[in-house]
GROMACS .gro file of C-alpha atoms in nm:
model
  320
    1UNK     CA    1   0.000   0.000   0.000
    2UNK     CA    2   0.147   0.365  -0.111
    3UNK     CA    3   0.174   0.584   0.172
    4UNK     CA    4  -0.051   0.854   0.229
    5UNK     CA    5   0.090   1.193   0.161
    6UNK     CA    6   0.063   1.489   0.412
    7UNK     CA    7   0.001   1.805   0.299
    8UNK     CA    8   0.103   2.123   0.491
    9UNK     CA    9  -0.210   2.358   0.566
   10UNK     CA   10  -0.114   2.687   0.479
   11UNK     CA   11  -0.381   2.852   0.694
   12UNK     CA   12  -0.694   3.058   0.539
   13UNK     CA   13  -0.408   3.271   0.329
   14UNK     CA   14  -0.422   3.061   0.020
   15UNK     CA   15  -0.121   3.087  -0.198
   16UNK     CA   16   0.047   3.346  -0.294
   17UNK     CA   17  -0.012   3.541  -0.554
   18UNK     CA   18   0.177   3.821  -0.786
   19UNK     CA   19   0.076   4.162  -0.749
   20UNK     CA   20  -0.153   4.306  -1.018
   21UNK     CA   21  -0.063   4.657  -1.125
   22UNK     CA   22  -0.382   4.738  -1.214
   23UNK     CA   23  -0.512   4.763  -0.820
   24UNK     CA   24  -0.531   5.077  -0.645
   25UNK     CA   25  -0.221   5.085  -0.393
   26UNK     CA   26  -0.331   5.223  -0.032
   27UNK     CA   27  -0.224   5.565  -0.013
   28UNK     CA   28   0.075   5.631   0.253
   29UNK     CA   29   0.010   5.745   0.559
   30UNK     CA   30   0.161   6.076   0.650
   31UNK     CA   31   0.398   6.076   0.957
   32UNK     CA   32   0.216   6.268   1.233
   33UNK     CA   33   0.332   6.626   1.307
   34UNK     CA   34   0.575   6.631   1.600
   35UNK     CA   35   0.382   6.823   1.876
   36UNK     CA   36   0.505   7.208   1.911
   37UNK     CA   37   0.742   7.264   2.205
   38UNK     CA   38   0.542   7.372   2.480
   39UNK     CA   39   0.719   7.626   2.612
   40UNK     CA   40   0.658   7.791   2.268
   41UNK     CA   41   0.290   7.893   2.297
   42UNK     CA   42   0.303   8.004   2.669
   43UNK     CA   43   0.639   8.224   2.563
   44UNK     CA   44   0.402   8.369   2.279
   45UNK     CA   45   0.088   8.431   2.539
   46UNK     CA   46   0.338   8.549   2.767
   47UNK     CA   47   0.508   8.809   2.511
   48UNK     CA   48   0.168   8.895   2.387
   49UNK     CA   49   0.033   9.005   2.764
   50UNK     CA   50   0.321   9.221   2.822
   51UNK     CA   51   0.278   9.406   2.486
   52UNK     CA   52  -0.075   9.437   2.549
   53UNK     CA   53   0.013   9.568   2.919
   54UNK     CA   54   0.244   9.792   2.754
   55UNK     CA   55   0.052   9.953   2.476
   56UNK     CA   56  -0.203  10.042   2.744
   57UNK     CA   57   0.075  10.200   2.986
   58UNK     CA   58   0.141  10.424   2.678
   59UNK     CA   59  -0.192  10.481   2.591
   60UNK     CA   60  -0.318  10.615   2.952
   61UNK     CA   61  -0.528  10.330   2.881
   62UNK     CA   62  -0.589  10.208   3.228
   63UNK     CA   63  -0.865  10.293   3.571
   64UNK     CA   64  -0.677  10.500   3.836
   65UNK     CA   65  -0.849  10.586   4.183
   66UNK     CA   66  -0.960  10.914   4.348
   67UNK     CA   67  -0.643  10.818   4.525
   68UNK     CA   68  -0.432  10.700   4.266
   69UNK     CA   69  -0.430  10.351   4.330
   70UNK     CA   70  -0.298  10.195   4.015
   71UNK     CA   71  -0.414   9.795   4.030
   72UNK     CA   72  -0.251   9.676   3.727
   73UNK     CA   73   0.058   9.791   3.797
   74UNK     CA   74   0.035   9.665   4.150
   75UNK     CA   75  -0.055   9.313   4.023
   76UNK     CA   76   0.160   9.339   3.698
   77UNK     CA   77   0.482   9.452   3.849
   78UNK     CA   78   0.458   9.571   4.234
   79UNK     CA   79   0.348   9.272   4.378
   80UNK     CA   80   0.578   9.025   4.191
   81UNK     CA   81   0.875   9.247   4.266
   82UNK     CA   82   0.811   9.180   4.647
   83UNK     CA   83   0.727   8.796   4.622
   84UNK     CA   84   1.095   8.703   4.615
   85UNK     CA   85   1.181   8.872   4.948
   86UNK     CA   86   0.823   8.751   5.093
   87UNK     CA   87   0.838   8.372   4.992
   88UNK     CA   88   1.243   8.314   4.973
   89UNK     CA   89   1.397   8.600   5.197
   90UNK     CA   90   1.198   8.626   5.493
   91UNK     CA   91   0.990   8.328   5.438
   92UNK     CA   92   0.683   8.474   5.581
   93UNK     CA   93   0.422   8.275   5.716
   94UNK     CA   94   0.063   8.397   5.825
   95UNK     CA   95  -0.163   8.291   6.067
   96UNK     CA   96  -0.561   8.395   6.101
   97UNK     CA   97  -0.620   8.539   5.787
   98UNK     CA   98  -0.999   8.389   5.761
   99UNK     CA   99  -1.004   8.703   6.025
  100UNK     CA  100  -1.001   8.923   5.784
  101UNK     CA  101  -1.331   8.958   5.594
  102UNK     CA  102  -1.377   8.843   5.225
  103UNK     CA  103  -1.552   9.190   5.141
  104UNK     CA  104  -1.600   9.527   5.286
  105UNK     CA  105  -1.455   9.776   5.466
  106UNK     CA  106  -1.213   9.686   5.788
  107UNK     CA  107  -0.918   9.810   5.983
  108UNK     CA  108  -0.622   9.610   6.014
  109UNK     CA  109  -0.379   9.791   6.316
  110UNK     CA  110  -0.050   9.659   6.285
  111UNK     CA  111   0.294   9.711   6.471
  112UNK     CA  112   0.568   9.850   6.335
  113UNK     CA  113   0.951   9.757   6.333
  114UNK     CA  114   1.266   9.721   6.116
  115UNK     CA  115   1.445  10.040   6.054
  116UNK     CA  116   1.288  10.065   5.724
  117UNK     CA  117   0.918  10.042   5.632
  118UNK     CA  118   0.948   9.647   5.483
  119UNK     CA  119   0.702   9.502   5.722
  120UNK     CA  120   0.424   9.730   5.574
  121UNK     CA  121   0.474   9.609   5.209
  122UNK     CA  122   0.510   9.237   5.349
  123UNK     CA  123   0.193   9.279   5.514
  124UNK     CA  124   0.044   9.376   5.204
  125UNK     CA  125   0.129   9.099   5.013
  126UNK     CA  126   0.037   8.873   5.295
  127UNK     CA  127  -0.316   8.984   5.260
  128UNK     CA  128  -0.317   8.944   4.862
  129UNK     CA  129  -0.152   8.657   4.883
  130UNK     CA  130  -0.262   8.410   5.129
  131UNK     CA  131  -0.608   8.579   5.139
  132UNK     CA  132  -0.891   8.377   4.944
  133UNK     CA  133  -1.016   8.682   4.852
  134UNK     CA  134  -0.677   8.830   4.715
  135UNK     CA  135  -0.770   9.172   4.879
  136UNK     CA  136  -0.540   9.480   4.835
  137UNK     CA  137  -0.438   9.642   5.159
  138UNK     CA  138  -0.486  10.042   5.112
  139UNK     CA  139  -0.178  10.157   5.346
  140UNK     CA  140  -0.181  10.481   5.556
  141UNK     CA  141   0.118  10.623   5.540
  142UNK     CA  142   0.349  10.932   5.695
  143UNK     CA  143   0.350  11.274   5.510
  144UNK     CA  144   0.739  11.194   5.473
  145UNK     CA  145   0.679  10.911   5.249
  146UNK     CA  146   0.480  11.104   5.009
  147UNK     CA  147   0.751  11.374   5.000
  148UNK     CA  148   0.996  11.123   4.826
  149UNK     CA  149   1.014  11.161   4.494
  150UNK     CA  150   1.047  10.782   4.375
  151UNK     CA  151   0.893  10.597   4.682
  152UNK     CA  152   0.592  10.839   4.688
  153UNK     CA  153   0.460  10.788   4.360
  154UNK     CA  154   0.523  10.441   4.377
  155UNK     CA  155   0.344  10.446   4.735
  156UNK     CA  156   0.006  10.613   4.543
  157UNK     CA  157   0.009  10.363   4.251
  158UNK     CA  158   0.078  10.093   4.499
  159UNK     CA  159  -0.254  10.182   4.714
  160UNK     CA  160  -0.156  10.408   4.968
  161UNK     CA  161  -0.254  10.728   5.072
  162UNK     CA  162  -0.205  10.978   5.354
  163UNK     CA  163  -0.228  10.859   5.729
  164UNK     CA  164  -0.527  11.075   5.829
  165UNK     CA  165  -0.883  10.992   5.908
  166UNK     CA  166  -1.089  11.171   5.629
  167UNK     CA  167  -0.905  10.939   5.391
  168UNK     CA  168  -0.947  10.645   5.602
  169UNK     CA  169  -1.312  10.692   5.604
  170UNK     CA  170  -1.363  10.710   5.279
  171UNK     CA  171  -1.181  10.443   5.179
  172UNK     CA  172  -1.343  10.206   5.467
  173UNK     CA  173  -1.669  10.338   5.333
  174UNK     CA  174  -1.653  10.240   4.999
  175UNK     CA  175  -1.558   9.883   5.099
  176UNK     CA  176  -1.162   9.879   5.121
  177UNK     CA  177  -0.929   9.720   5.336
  178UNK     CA  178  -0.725   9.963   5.538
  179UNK     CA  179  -0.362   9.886   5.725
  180UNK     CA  180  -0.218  10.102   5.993
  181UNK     CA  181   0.066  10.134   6.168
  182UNK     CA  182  -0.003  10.357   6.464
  183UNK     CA  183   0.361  10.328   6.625
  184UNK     CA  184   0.464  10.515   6.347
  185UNK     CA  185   0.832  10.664   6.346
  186UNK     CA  186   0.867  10.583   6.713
  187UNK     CA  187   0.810  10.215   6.615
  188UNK     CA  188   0.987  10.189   6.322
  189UNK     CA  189   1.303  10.410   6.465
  190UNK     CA  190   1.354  10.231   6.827
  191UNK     CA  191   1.663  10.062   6.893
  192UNK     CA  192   1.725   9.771   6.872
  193UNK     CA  193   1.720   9.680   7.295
  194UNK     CA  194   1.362   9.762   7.279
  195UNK     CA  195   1.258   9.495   6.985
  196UNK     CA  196   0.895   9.383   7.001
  197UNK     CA  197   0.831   9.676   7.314
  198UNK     CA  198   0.545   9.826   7.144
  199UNK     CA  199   0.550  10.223   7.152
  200UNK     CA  200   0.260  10.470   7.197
  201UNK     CA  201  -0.039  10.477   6.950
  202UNK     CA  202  -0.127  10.796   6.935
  203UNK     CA  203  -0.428  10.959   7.008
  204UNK     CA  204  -0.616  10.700   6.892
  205UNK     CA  205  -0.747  10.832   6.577
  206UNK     CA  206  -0.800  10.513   6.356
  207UNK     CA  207  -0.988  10.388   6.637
  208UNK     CA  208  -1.255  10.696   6.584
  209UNK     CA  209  -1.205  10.635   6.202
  210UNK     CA  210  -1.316  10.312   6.259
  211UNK     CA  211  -1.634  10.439   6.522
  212UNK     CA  212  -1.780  10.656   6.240
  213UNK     CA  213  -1.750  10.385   5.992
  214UNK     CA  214  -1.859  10.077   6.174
  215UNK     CA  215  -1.583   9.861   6.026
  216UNK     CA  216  -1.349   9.601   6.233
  217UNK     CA  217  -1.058   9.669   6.404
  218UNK     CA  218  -0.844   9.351   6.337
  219UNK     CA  219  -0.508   9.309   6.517
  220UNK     CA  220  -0.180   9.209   6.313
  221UNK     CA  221   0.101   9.131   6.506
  222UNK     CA  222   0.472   9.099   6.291
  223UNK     CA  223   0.774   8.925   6.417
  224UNK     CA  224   1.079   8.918   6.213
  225UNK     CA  225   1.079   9.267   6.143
  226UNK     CA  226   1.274   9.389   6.436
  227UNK     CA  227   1.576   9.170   6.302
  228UNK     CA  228   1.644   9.297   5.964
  229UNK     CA  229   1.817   9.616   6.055
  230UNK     CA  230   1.886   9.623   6.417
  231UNK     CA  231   1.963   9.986   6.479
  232UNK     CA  232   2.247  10.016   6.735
  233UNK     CA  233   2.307  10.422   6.682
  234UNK     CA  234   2.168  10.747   6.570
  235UNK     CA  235   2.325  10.975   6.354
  236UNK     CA  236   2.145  11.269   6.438
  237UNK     CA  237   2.362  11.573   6.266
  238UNK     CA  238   2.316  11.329   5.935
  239UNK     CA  239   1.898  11.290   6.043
  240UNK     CA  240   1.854  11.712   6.051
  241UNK     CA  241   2.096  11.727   5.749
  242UNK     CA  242   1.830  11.490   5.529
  243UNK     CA  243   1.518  11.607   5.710
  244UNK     CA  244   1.428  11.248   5.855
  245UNK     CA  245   1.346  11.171   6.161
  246UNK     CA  246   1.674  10.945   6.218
  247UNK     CA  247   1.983  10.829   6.026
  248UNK     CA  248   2.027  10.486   6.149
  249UNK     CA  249   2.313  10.310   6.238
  250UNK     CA  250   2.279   9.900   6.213
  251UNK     CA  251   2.609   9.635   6.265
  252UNK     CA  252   2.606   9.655   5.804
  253UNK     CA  253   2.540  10.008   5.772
  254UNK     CA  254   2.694  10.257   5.677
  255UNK     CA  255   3.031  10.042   5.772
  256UNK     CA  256   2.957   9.845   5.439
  257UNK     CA  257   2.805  10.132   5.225
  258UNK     CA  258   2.513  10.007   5.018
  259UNK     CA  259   2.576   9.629   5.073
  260UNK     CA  260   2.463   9.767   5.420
  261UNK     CA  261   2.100   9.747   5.289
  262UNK     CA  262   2.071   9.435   5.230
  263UNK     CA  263   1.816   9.332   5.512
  264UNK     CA  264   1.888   9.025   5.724
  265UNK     CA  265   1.714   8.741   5.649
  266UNK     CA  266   1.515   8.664   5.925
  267UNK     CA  267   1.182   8.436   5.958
  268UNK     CA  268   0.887   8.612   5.938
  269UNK     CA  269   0.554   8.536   6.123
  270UNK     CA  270   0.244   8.766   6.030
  271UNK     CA  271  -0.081   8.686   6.278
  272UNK     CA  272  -0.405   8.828   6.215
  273UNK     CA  273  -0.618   8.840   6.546
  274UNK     CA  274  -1.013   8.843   6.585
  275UNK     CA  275  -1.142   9.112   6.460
  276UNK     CA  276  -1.280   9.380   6.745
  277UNK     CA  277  -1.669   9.481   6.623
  278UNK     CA  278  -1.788   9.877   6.614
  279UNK     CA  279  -2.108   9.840   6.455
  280UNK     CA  280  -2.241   9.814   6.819
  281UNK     CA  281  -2.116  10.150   6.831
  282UNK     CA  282  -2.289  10.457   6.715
  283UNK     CA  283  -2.077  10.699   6.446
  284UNK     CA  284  -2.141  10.947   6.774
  285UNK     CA  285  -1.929  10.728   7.024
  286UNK     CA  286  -1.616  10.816   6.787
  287UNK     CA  287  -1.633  11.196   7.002
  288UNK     CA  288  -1.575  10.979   7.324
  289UNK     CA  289  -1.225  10.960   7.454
  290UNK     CA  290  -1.277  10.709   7.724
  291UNK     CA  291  -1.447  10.492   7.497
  292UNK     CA  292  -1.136  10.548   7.223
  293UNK     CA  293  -0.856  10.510   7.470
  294UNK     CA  294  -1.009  10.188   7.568
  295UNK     CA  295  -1.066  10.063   7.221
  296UNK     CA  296  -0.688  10.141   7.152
  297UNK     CA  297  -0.583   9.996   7.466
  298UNK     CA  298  -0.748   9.685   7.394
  299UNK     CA  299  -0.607   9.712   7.076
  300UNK     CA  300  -0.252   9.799   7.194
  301UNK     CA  301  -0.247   9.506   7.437
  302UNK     CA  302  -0.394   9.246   7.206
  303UNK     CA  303  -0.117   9.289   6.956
  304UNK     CA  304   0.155   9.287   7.246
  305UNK     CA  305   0.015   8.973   7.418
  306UNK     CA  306   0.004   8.837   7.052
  307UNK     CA  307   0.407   8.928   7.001
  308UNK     CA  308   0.530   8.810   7.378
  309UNK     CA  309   0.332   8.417   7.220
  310UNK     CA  310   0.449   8.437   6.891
  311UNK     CA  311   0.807   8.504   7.032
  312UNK     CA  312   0.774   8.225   7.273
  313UNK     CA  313   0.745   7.970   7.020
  314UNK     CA  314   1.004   8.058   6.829
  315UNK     CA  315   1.379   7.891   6.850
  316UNK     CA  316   1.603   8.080   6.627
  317UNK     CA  317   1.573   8.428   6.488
  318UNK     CA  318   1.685   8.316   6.110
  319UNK     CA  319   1.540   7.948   6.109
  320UNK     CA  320   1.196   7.987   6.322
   0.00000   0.00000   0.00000
């Protein structure tokens, strides 16, 4: 008997078979276009913001204030010039701002320290910052700073205005948020063996700006500040000479001329206390000085109390 032959299966394939010429050949596919780099179209929207900010600088383009608050140039270039020294110099951290209301008028009373005025811009970027609401803090400010001719203009566009009630008021009426600094000079120009000893606050006039407009008081207590210049002497000849109220001298400055003004970098800690009511009040109790002294007693000793805790917890001037 023959053997059976086996026949490889070849599968459902079939043979193969020459190509015809006459069928249509599938069209090739195109290679896909490499993706654009993506830094590409964010540098484009990028460059394309800054022209447009630009062409409107030029073009008076732009709102303005009664008081010349600029707020596109605060947001645009003020504010992100001061994030730096905020965030990676003095590393400030904040504590209690849900105290400070999303909207409306209110009174934020703050202490002041440092040689130089840095702890009232740092508390302004605080409250834009690492406030939900991004609020801009309208500063009240000494006639002195509105004499310079750089820092003064900047100072306007930048939100602030003249340290005096009928200002105050108005801007507290229409809804802003106001920061003082009732220490003034004699806070900001004590040596540095009386750090964090808070000095007299006046006659108590933003408390009666804040009777007649029914707004919060809220206290802010800043520690850090004391540390960036400590002011060791007094140059007083120099003081008259430049018509300011001191001419400091600090363990940098002037021994290392303008490297001198390079701040320390100390740790920051900004707290924002419960606010103190006076819509209980009556716009009439703002002509009562017992009723104002104790308001900016209570005040006073709030943000003290708050300083002696703060300073308390903390371990090392530079680290926290």
């Amino acid at each position: 008997m023959a053997e059976a032959r086996v026949i490889p299966i070849r599968g459902n394939r079939g043979p193969a078979r020459p190509a015809r010429t006459d069928e249509p050949r599938p069209a090739p596919v195109a290679a896909a276009p490499e993706p654009d780099d993506a830094e590409g179209p964010a540098w484009e929207a990028a460059l394309e913001q800054v022209l447009e900010f630009l062409r409107r600088r030029l073009a008076g383009d732009y709102p303005v204030d009664e008081f010349g608050f600029d707020r596109e140039l605060t947001d645009a270039m003020v504010l992100p010039a001061l994030r730096p020294l905020y965030k990676r110099w003095f590393r400030v951290e904040t504590i209690g701002t849900h105290h400070i209301p999303e909207t409306g008028g209110a009174l934020i009373v703050a202490n002041h320290s440092g040689t130089l005025p840095l702890d009232a811009v740092m508390t302004t970027v605080a409250v834009h910052d690492d406030h939900p609401s991004h609020r801009h803090l309208r500063l009240l400010g000494a006639d002195l700073m509105f004499t310079m001719p750089v820092s003064g203009s900047l100072a306007r566009k930048a939100g602030a205005t003249l340290a005096c009630n009928p200002d105050a008021e108005r801007l507290m009426t229409s809804g802003e948020l106001v920061g003082v600094f009732p220490e003034g000079f004699k806070g900001i120009g004590k040596p540095f063996r009386d750090r964090y000893k808070l000095q007299r606050f006046g006659r108590g006039g933003f408390v009666s700006a804040a009777l007649r407009t029914g707004v919060p008081i809220i206290p802010c207590s800043i520690v850090g500040a004391e540390e960036i210049y400590p002011k060791i002497g007094d140059l007083a000849p120099l003081a008259r000479l430049f018509g300011a109220p001191y001419f400091p001298v600090t363990p940098t400055f002037p021994l290392l001329g303008p490297a001198g003004l390079i701040p320390l970098p100390s740790k920051w800690y900004i707290e924002f206390g419960e606010p103190i009511r006076t819509d209980d009040h009556t716009p009439a109790d703002a002509d009562d000085p017992m009723l104002v002294f104790n308001l900016t007693d209570q005040v006073r000793e709030t943000i003290q109390h708050t300083l002696y805790w703060l300073l308390s917890q903390r371990r090392n001037v530079f680290l926290g």
